Coordinates of C-alpha atoms in Angstrom, one line a residue:
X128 CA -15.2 8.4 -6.6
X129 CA -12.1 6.0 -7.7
X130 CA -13.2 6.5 -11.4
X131 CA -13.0 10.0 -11.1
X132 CA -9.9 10.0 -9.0
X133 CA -7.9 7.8 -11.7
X134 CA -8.6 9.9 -14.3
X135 CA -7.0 13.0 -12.5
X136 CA -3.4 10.7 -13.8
X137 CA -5.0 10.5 -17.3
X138 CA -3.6 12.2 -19.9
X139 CA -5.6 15.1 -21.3
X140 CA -5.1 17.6 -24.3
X141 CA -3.7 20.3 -22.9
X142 CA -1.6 21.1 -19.9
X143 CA -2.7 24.2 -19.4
X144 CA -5.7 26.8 -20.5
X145 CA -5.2 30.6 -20.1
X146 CA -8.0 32.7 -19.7
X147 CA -7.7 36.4 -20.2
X148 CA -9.3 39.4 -21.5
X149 CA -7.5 40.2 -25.0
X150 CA -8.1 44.1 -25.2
X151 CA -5.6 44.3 -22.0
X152 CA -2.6 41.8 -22.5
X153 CA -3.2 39.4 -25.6
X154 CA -0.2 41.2 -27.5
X155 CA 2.0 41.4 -24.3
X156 CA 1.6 39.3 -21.2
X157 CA -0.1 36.8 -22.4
X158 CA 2.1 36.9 -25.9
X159 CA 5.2 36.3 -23.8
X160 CA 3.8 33.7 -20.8
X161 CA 2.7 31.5 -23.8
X162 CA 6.3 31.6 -25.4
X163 CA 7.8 30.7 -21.9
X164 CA 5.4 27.4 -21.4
X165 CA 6.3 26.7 -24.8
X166 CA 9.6 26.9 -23.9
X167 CA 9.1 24.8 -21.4
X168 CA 7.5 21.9 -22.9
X169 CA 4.2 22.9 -21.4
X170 CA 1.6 22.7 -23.9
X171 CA -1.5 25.8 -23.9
X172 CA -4.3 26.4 -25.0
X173 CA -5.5 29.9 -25.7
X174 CA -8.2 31.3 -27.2
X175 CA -6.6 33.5 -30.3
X176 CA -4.1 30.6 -31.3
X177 CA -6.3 27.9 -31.0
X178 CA -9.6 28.3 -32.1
X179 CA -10.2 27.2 -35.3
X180 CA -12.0 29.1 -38.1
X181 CA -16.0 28.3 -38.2
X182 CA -15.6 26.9 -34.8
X183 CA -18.6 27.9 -32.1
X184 CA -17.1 29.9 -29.6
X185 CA -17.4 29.0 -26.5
X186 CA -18.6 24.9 -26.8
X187 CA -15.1 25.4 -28.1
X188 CA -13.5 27.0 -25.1
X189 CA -15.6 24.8 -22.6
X190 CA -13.9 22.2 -24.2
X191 CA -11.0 23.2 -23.9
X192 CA -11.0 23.7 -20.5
X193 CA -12.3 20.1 -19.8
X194 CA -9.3 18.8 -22.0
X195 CA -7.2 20.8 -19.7
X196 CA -5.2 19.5 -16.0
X197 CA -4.4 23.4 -14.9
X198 CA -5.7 26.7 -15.9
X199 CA -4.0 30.1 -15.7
X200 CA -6.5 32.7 -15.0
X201 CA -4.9 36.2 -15.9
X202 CA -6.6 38.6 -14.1
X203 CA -6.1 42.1 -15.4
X204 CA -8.1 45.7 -14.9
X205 CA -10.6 45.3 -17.2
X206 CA -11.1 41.3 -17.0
X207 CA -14.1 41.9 -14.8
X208 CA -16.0 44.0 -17.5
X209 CA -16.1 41.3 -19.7
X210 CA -19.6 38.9 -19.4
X211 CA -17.7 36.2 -21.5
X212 CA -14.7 36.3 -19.3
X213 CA -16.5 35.7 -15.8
X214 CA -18.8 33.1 -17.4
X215 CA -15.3 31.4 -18.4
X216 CA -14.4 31.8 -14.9
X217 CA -17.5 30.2 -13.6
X218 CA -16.9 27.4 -15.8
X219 CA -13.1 26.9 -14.6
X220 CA -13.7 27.0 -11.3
X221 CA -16.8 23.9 -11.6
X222 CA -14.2 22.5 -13.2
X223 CA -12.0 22.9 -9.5
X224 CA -14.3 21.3 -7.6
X225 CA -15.8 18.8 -10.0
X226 CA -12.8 17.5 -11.9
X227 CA -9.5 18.6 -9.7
X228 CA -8.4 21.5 -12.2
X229 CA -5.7 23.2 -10.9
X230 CA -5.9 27.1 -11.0
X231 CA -3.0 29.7 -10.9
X232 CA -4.3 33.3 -10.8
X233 CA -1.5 35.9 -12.3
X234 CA -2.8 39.3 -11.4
X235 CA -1.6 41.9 -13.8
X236 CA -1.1 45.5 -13.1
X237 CA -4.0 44.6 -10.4
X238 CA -4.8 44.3 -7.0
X239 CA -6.4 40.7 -6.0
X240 CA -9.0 43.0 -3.5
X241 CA -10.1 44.7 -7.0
X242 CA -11.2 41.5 -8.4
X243 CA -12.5 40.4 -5.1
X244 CA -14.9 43.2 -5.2
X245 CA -15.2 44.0 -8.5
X246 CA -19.0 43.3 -8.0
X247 CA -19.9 45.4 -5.0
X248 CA -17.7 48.3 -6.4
X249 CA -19.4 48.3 -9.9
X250 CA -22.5 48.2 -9.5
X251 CA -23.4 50.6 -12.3
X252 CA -22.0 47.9 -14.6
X253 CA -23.5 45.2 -13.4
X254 CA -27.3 47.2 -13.8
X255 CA -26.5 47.6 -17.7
X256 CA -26.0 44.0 -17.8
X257 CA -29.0 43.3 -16.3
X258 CA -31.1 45.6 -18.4
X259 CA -29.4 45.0 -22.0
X260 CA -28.7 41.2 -21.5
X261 CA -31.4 40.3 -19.3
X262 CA -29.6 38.6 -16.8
X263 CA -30.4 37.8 -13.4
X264 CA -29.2 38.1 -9.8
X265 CA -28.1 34.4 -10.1
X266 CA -25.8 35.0 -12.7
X267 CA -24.7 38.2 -11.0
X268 CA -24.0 35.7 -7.9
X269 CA -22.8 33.1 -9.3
X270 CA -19.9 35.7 -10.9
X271 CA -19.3 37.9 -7.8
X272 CA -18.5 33.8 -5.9
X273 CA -16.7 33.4 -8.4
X274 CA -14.3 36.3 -8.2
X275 CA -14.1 36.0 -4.8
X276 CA -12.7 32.3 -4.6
X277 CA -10.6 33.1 -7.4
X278 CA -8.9 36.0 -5.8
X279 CA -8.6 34.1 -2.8
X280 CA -6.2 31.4 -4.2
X281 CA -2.4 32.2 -3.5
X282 CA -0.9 33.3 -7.1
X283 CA 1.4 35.7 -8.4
X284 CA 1.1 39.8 -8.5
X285 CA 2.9 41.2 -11.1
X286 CA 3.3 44.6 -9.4
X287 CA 5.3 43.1 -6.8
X288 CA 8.7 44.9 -5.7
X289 CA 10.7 42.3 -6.4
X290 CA 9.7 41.2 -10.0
X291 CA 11.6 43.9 -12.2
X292 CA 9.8 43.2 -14.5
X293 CA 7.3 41.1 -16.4
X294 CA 9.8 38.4 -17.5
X295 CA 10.5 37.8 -13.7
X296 CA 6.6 36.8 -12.8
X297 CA 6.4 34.9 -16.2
X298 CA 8.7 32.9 -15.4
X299 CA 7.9 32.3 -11.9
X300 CA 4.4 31.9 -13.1
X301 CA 6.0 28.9 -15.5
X302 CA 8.1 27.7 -12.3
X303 CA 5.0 27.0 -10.8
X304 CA 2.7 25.3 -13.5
X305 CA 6.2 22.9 -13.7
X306 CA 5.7 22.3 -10.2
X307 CA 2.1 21.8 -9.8
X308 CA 1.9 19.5 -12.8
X309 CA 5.0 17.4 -11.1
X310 CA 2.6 17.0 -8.4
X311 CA 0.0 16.5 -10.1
X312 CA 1.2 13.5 -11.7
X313 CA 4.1 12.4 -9.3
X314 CA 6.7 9.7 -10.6
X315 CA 5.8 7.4 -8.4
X316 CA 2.3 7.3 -9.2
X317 CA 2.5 5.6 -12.9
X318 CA 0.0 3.4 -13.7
X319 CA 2.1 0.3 -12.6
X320 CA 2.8 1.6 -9.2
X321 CA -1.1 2.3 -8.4
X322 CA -1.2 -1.3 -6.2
X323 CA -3.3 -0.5 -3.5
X324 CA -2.7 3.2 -3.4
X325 CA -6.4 4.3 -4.2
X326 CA -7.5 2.4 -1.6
X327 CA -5.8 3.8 0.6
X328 CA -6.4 7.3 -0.8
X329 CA -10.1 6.2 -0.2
X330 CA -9.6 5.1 3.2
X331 CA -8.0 8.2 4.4
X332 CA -10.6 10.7 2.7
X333 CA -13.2 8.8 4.6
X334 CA -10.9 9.1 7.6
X335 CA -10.9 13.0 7.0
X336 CA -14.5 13.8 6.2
X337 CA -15.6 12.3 9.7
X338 CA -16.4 14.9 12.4
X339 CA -13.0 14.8 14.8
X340 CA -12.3 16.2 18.0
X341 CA -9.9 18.8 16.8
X342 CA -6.5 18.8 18.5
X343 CA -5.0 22.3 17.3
X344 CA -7.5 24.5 16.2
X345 CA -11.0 24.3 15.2
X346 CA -10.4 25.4 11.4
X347 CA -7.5 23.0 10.9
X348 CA -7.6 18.8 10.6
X349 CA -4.6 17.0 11.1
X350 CA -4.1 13.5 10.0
X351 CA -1.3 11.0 10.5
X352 CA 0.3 8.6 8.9
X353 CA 2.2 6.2 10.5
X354 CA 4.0 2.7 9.9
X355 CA 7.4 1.1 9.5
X356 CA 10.4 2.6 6.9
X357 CA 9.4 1.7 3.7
X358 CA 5.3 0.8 3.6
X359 CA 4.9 3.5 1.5
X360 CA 3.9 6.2 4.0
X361 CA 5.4 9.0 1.1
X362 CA 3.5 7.7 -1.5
X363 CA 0.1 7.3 -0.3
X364 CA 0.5 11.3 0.6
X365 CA 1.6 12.0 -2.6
X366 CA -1.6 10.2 -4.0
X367 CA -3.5 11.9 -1.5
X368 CA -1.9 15.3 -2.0
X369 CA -2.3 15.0 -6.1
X370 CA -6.1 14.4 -5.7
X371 CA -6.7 17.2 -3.2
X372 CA -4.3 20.1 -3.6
X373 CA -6.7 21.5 -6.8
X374 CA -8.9 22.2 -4.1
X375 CA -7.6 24.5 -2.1
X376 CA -5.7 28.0 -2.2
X377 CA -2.4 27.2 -1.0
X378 CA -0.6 24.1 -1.1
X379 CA 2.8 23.0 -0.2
X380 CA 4.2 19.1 0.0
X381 CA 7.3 19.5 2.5
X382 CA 9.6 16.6 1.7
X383 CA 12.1 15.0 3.6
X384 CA 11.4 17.3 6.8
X385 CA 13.9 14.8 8.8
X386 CA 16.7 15.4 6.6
X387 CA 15.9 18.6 5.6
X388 CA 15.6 20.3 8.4
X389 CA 19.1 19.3 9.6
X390 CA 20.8 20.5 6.2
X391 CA 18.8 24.1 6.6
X392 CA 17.3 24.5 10.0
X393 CA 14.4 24.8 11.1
X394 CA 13.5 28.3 10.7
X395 CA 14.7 27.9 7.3
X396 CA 12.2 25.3 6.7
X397 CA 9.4 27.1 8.0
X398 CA 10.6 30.0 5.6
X399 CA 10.6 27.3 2.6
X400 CA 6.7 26.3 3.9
X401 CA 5.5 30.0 4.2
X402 CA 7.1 31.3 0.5
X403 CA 5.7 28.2 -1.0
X404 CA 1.9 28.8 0.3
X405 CA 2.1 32.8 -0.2
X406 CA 4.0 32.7 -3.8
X407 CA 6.5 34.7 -2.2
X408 CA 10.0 33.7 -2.0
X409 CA 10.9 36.7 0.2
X410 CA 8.5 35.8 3.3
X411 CA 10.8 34.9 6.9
X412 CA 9.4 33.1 9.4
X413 CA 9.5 35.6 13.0
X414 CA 9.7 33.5 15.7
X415 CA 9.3 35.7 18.1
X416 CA 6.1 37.8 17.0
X417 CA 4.6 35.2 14.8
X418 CA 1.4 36.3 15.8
X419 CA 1.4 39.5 14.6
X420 CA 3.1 39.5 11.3
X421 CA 1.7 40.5 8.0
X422 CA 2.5 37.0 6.6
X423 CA 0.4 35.2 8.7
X424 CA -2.7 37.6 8.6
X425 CA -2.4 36.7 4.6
X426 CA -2.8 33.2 5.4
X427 CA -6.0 34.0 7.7
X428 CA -8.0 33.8 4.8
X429 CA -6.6 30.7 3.0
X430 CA -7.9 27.1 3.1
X431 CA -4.6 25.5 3.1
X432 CA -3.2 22.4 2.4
X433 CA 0.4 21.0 3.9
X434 CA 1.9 18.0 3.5
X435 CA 4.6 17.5 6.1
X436 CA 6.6 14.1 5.1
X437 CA 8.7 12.1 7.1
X438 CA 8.5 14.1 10.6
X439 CA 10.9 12.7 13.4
X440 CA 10.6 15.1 16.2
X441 CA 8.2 17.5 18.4
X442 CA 10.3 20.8 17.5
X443 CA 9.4 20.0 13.8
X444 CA 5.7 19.9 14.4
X445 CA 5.1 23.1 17.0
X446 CA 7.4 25.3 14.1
X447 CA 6.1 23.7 10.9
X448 CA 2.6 22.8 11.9
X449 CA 1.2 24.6 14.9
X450 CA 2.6 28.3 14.7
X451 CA 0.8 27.8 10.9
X452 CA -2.4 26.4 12.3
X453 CA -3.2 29.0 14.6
X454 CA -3.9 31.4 11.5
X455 CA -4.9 29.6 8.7
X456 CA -8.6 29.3 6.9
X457 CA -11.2 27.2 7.7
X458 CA -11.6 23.7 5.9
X459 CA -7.5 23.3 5.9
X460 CA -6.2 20.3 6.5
X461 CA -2.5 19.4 7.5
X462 CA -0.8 15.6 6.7
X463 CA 2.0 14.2 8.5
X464 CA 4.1 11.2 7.7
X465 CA 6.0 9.5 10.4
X466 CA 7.9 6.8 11.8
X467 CA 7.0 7.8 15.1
X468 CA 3.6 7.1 16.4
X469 CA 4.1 8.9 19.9
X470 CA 5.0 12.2 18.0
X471 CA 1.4 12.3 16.6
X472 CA -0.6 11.5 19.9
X473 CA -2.2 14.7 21.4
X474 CA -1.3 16.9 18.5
X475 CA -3.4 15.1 15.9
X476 CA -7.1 14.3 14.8
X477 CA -6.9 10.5 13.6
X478 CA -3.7 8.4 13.1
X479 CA -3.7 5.8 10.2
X480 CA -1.6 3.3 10.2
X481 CA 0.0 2.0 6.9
X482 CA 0.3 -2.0 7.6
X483 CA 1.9 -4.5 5.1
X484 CA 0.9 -6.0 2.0
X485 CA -1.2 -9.1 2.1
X486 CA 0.7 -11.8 -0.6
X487 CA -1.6 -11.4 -3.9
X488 CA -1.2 -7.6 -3.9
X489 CA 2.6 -7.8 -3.1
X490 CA 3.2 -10.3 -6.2
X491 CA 1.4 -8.3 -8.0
X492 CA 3.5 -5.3 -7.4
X493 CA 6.5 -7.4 -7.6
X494 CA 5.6 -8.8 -11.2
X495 CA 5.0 -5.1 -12.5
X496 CA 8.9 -4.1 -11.6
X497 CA 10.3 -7.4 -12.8
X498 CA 8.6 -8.5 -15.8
X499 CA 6.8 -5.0 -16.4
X500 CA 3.3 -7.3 -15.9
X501 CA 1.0 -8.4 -13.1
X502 CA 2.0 -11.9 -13.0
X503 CA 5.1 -14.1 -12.9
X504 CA 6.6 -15.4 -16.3
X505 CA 6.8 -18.7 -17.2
X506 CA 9.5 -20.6 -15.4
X507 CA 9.4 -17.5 -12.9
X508 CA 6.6 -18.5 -10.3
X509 CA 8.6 -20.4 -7.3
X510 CA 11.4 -17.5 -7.8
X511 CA 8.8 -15.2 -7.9
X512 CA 7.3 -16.6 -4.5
X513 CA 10.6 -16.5 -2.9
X514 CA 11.5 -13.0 -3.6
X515 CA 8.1 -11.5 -2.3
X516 CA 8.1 -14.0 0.8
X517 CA 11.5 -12.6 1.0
X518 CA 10.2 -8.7 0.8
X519 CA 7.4 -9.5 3.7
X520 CA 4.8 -7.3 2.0
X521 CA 6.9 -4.2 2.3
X522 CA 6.2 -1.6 -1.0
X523 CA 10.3 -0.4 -1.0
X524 CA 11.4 -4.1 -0.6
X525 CA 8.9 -5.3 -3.5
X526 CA 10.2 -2.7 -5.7
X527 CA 13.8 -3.1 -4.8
X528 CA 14.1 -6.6 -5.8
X529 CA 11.5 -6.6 -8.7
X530 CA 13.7 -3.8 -10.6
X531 CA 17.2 -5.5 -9.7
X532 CA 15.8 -8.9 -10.9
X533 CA 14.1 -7.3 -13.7
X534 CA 15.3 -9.2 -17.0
X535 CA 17.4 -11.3 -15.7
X536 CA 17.8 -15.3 -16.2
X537 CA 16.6 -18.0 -13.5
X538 CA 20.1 -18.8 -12.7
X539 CA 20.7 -15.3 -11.6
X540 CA 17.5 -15.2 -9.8
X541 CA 18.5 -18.3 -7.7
X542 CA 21.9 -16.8 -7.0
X543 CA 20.7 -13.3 -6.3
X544 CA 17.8 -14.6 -3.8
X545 CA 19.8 -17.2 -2.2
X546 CA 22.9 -14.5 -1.2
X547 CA 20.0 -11.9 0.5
X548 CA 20.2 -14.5 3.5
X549 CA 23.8 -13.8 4.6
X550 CA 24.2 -10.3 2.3
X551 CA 21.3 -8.4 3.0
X552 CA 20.2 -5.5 0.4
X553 CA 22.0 -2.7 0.9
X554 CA 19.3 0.0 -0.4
X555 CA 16.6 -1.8 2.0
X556 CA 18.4 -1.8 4.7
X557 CA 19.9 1.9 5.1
X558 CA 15.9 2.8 4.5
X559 CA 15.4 0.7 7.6
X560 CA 17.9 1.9 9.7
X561 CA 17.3 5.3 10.1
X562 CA 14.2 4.2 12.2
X563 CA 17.6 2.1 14.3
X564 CA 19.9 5.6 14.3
X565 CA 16.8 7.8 16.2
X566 CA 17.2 5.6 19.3
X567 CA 19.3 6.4 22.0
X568 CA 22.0 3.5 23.4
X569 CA 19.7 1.4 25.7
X570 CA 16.9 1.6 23.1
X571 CA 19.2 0.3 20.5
X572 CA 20.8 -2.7 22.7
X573 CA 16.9 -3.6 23.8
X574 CA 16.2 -3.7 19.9
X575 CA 19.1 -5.6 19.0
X576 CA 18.2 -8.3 21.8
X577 CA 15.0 -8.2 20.7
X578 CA 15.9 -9.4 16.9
X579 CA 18.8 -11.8 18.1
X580 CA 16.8 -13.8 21.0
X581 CA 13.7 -12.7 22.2
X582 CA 11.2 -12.4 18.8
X583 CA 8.3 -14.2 19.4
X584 CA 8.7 -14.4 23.4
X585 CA 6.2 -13.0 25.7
X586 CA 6.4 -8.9 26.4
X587 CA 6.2 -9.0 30.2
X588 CA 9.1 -12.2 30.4
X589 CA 11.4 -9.7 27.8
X590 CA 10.9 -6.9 30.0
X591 CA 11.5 -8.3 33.6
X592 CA 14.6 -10.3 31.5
X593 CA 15.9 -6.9 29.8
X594 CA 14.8 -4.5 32.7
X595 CA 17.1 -7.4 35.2
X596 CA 19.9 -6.4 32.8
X597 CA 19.6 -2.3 34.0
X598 CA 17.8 -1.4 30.5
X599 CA 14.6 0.5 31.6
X600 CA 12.2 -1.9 29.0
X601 CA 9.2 -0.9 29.8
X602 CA 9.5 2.1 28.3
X603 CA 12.0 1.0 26.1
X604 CA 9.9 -1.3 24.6
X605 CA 7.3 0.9 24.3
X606 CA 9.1 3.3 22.0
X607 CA 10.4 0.8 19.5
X608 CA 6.3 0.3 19.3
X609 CA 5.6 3.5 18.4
X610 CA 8.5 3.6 15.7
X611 CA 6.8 0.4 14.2
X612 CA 10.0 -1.9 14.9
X613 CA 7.9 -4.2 16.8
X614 CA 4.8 -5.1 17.3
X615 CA 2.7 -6.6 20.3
X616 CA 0.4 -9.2 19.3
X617 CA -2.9 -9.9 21.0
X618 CA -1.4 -12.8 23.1
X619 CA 1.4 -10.5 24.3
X620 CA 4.4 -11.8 22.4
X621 CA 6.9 -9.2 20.8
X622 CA 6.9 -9.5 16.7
X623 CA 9.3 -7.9 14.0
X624 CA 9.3 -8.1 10.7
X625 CA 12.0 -10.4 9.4
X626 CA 13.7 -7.5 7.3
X627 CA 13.5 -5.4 10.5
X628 CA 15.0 -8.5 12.6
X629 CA 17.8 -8.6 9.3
X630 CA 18.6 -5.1 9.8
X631 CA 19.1 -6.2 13.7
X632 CA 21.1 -9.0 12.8
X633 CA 23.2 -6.9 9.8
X634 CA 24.1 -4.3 12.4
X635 CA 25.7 -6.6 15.0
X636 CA 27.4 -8.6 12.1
X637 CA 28.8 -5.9 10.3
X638 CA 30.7 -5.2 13.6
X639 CA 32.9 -7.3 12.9
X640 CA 33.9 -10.2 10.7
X641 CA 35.1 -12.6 13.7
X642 CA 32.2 -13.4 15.6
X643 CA 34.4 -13.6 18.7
X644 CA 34.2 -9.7 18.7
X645 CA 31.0 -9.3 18.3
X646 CA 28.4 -8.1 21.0
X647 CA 25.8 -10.4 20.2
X648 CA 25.6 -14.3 18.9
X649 CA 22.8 -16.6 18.0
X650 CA 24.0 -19.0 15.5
X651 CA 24.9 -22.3 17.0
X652 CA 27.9 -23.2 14.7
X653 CA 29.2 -19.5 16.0
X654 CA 28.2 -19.8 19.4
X655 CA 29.7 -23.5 19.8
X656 CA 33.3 -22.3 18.1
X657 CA 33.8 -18.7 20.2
X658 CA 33.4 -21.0 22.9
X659 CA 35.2 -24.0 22.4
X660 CA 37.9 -21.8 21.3
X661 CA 37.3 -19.2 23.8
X662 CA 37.6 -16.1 21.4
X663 CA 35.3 -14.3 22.9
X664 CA 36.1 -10.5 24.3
X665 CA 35.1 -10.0 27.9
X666 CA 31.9 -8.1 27.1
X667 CA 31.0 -10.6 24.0
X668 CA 27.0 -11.5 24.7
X669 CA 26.7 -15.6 23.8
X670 CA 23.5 -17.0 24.4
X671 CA 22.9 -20.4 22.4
X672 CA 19.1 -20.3 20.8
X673 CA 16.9 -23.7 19.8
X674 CA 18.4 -25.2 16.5
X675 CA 15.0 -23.9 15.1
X676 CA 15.7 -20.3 15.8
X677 CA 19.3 -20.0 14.8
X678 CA 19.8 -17.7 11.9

């Protein structure tokens, strides 16, 4: 399974294959669609232009499409009545579900139901096949499953009111392949960035191929994933995405719902989501008759794929995820990202958590964005060990500091790693944050008195302490749980990662330079000189840690 899913981000010959039946639109559609990838930097393969003289014909085109990460499948009137076109198609779609090839259908000057029932409609054709070509009802089925799944998958309809005319769909149609190739092959999945990501790709198709209680609906799986600001949660659902989406008939990765949906709405959103899954940039979402529009009965057919990445509230899931899940086809499967572990309970099947790198692995991925290798250079290994003790196994924070150290001398190293303790980095940090910004103000002060004093101490003591104080910790606590900025060990003590607890400590600081007017203190040399020299405002909190804790 790994092998095969690694070579899905090898390169192949071709980006694309066309198939098509000449007679109809070799000297126009297909003439100009080739142009436009050409254009585009895509590189084709079709038939006419690349078959070379004395060359068998189809070991040729088999090939080809083997050698090939997406095929465009142009269906037009008379593709059907070709026996060299549908055995194509067979081929192409094996390909689908053998070797993740991704298929666009373009249906020119044709209706996706005529290719869907080509075979039941013609069945005077398909007896003079049988009779001059002896073929048999296994072919004949193997073709009319064939059309059928083909027609199925979401593509583009070049009789469509708002394409004026065949340029328009072309170059939607090369829109698309762009796209689909992008996430194909995301950025962040180059070879050096593959650390630990097909394991977890592995984990979670296990995870999704158990039977599961469903929570929405019984044709839809949902699956979370869950775990502190940068572990990665967006990449491993890119990886998982990139392997899966060939599979299915619509598709759509919805990035940066959080931010997103507060630049365009919600409803704007959901209109992004449905356009993207139909091909249709014209659908809107109707809130109020959902049920009953024409856009959702075309998805009733549809095994569907959606990616929703970085969710941070319920009003997000019901309008992105469960309005679609009530009407889409069976086998579809929806992904969630989160920071927020209590948004996913009750509305999912299985949560997975993303937890942080062990040390090896984390070096590893630290060595490939410093020294563009696996291991430390010479020279390099204590500085090496201090920067990835420094990052705590977090992905973001590995990355981070590999590329900003990246050729640079041991001197700058030293300096670099030894100003992160006072001068955290700033790109780390904000990442971290926004987990901070979604809590409201007693959440926040119980967090920030968390990181300054009570790290380490026993949960019950910190709640009775905090709750003493009017905070309402039990459920306080519990929140800052399920956004992964603390965790509860098996003997009942509260832990936080350190570049959580330096976000803690950065926040309070950067209040203000004189520690006198600051809410919080824990260093003694700070503590001891606010009071001596009683510069402390009214409200300051001092509270004087063991020398071993102090910052």
């Amino acid at each position: 399974m790994a092998k095969e899913n690694m070579s899905a981000w090898s390169p192949k010959k071709y980006d694309v294959f066309i198939s098509f039946r000449g007679e109809d639109v070799r000297h126009n559609f297909v003439s100009y669609l080739r142009s436009a990838l050409r254009g585009a930097n895509i590189k084709a393969y079709a038939d006419d232009a690349n078959l070379q003289k004395g060359d068998e014909v189809w070991p040729s085109l088999s090939q080809a499409i083997h050698d090939s990460h997406l095929a465009i499948v142009v269906f037009s009137k008379k593709y059907a009545d070709s026996k060299w076109c549908l055995i194509e198609l067979v081929e192409i779609l094996h390909c689908r579900k053998t070797e993740g090839l991704v298929v666009i259908p373009a249906f020119y000057q044709v209706d996706p139901s005529h290719i869907r029932n080509y075979i039941k409609d013609n069945d005077h054709v398909i007896q003079e096949w049988k009779a001059a070509l002896s073929i048999g009802d296994k072919f004949i089925q193997e073709w009319k499953a064939a059309l059928t799944e083909a027609a199925n998958i979401c593509g583009w309809d070049s009789r469509t009111r708002y394409h004026k005319d065949e340029s328009q769909v072309i170059d939607k149609i090369v829109e698309d392949v762009s796209q689909k190739l992008s996430l194909r092959f995301p950025v962040e999945l180059k070879a050096q960035d593959l650390v630990e990501i097909e394991k977890y790709c592995e984990q979670l198709k296990l995870l999704m191929s158990k039977n599961q209680n469903r929570q929405l609906q019984e044709n839809v799986q949902v699956i979370g994933i869950w775990g502190m600001g940068g572990i990665g949660k967006t990449t491993i659902a890119k990886a998982l995405f990139s392997q899966l989406f060939p599979q299915y008939d619509a598709v759509c990765f919805l990035a940066n719902v959080r931010e997103e949906s507060k630049k365009l709405g919600l409803i704007s959103l959901c209109d992004k989501l449905l356009s993207e899954l139909l091909k249709d940039e014209h659908c809107k979402y109707n809130i109020a008759a959902a049920g009953s529009t024409f856009i959702m009965r075309r998805l009733s057919n549809k095994k569907v794929l959606i990616v929703l990445d970085d969710v941070d509230s319920s009003d997000q899931l019901d309008v992105l995820c469960r309005e679609q899940c009530n009407y889409v086809g069976p086998d579809s499967k929806v992904i969630i990202t989160t920071r927020n572990r209590h948004l996913l309970t009750g509305r999912v099947d299985k949560i997975y958590e993303v937890k942080i790198w062990n040390f090896a692995k984390s070096l590893e991925l630290f060595c490939l964005h410093a020294f563009k290798e696996r291991h430390p250079k010479k020279g390099y290994e204590d500085l090496s060990e201090r920067a990835v003790k420094y990052a705590g196994g977090v992905p973001l924070a590995l990355k981070v500091l590999g590329s900003n150290l990246h050729c640079r001398s041991t001197e700058f190293w030293d300096c670099e790693l030894s100003k992160l303790i006072n001068c955290p980095n700033e790109r780390i940090q904000n990442v971290l944050e926004v987990s901070y910004d979604g809590l409201d103000n007693l959440q926040k002060k119980i967090f920030l008195d968390i990181a300054f004093f009570f790290k380490g101490e026993d949960k019950d003591d910190v709640i009775r302490i905090l709750d003493a104080c009017g905070f309402y910790a039990t459920s306080g606590v519990k929140v800052l749980e399920d956004k992964a900025l603390i965790t509860i060990s098996y003997a009942g003590t509260i832990q936080m990662h350190d570049l959580i607890q330096e976000m803690g400590l950065n926040i309070v600081r950067g209040g203000s330079e004189d520690p006198g007017k600051r809410s919080r203190l824990r260093d003694i040399e700070e503590v001891s000189d606010v009071l001596e020299n009683k510069k402390a405002r009214k409200n300051t909190l001092t509270f004087l840690p063991n020398q071993t804790r102090h910052a």
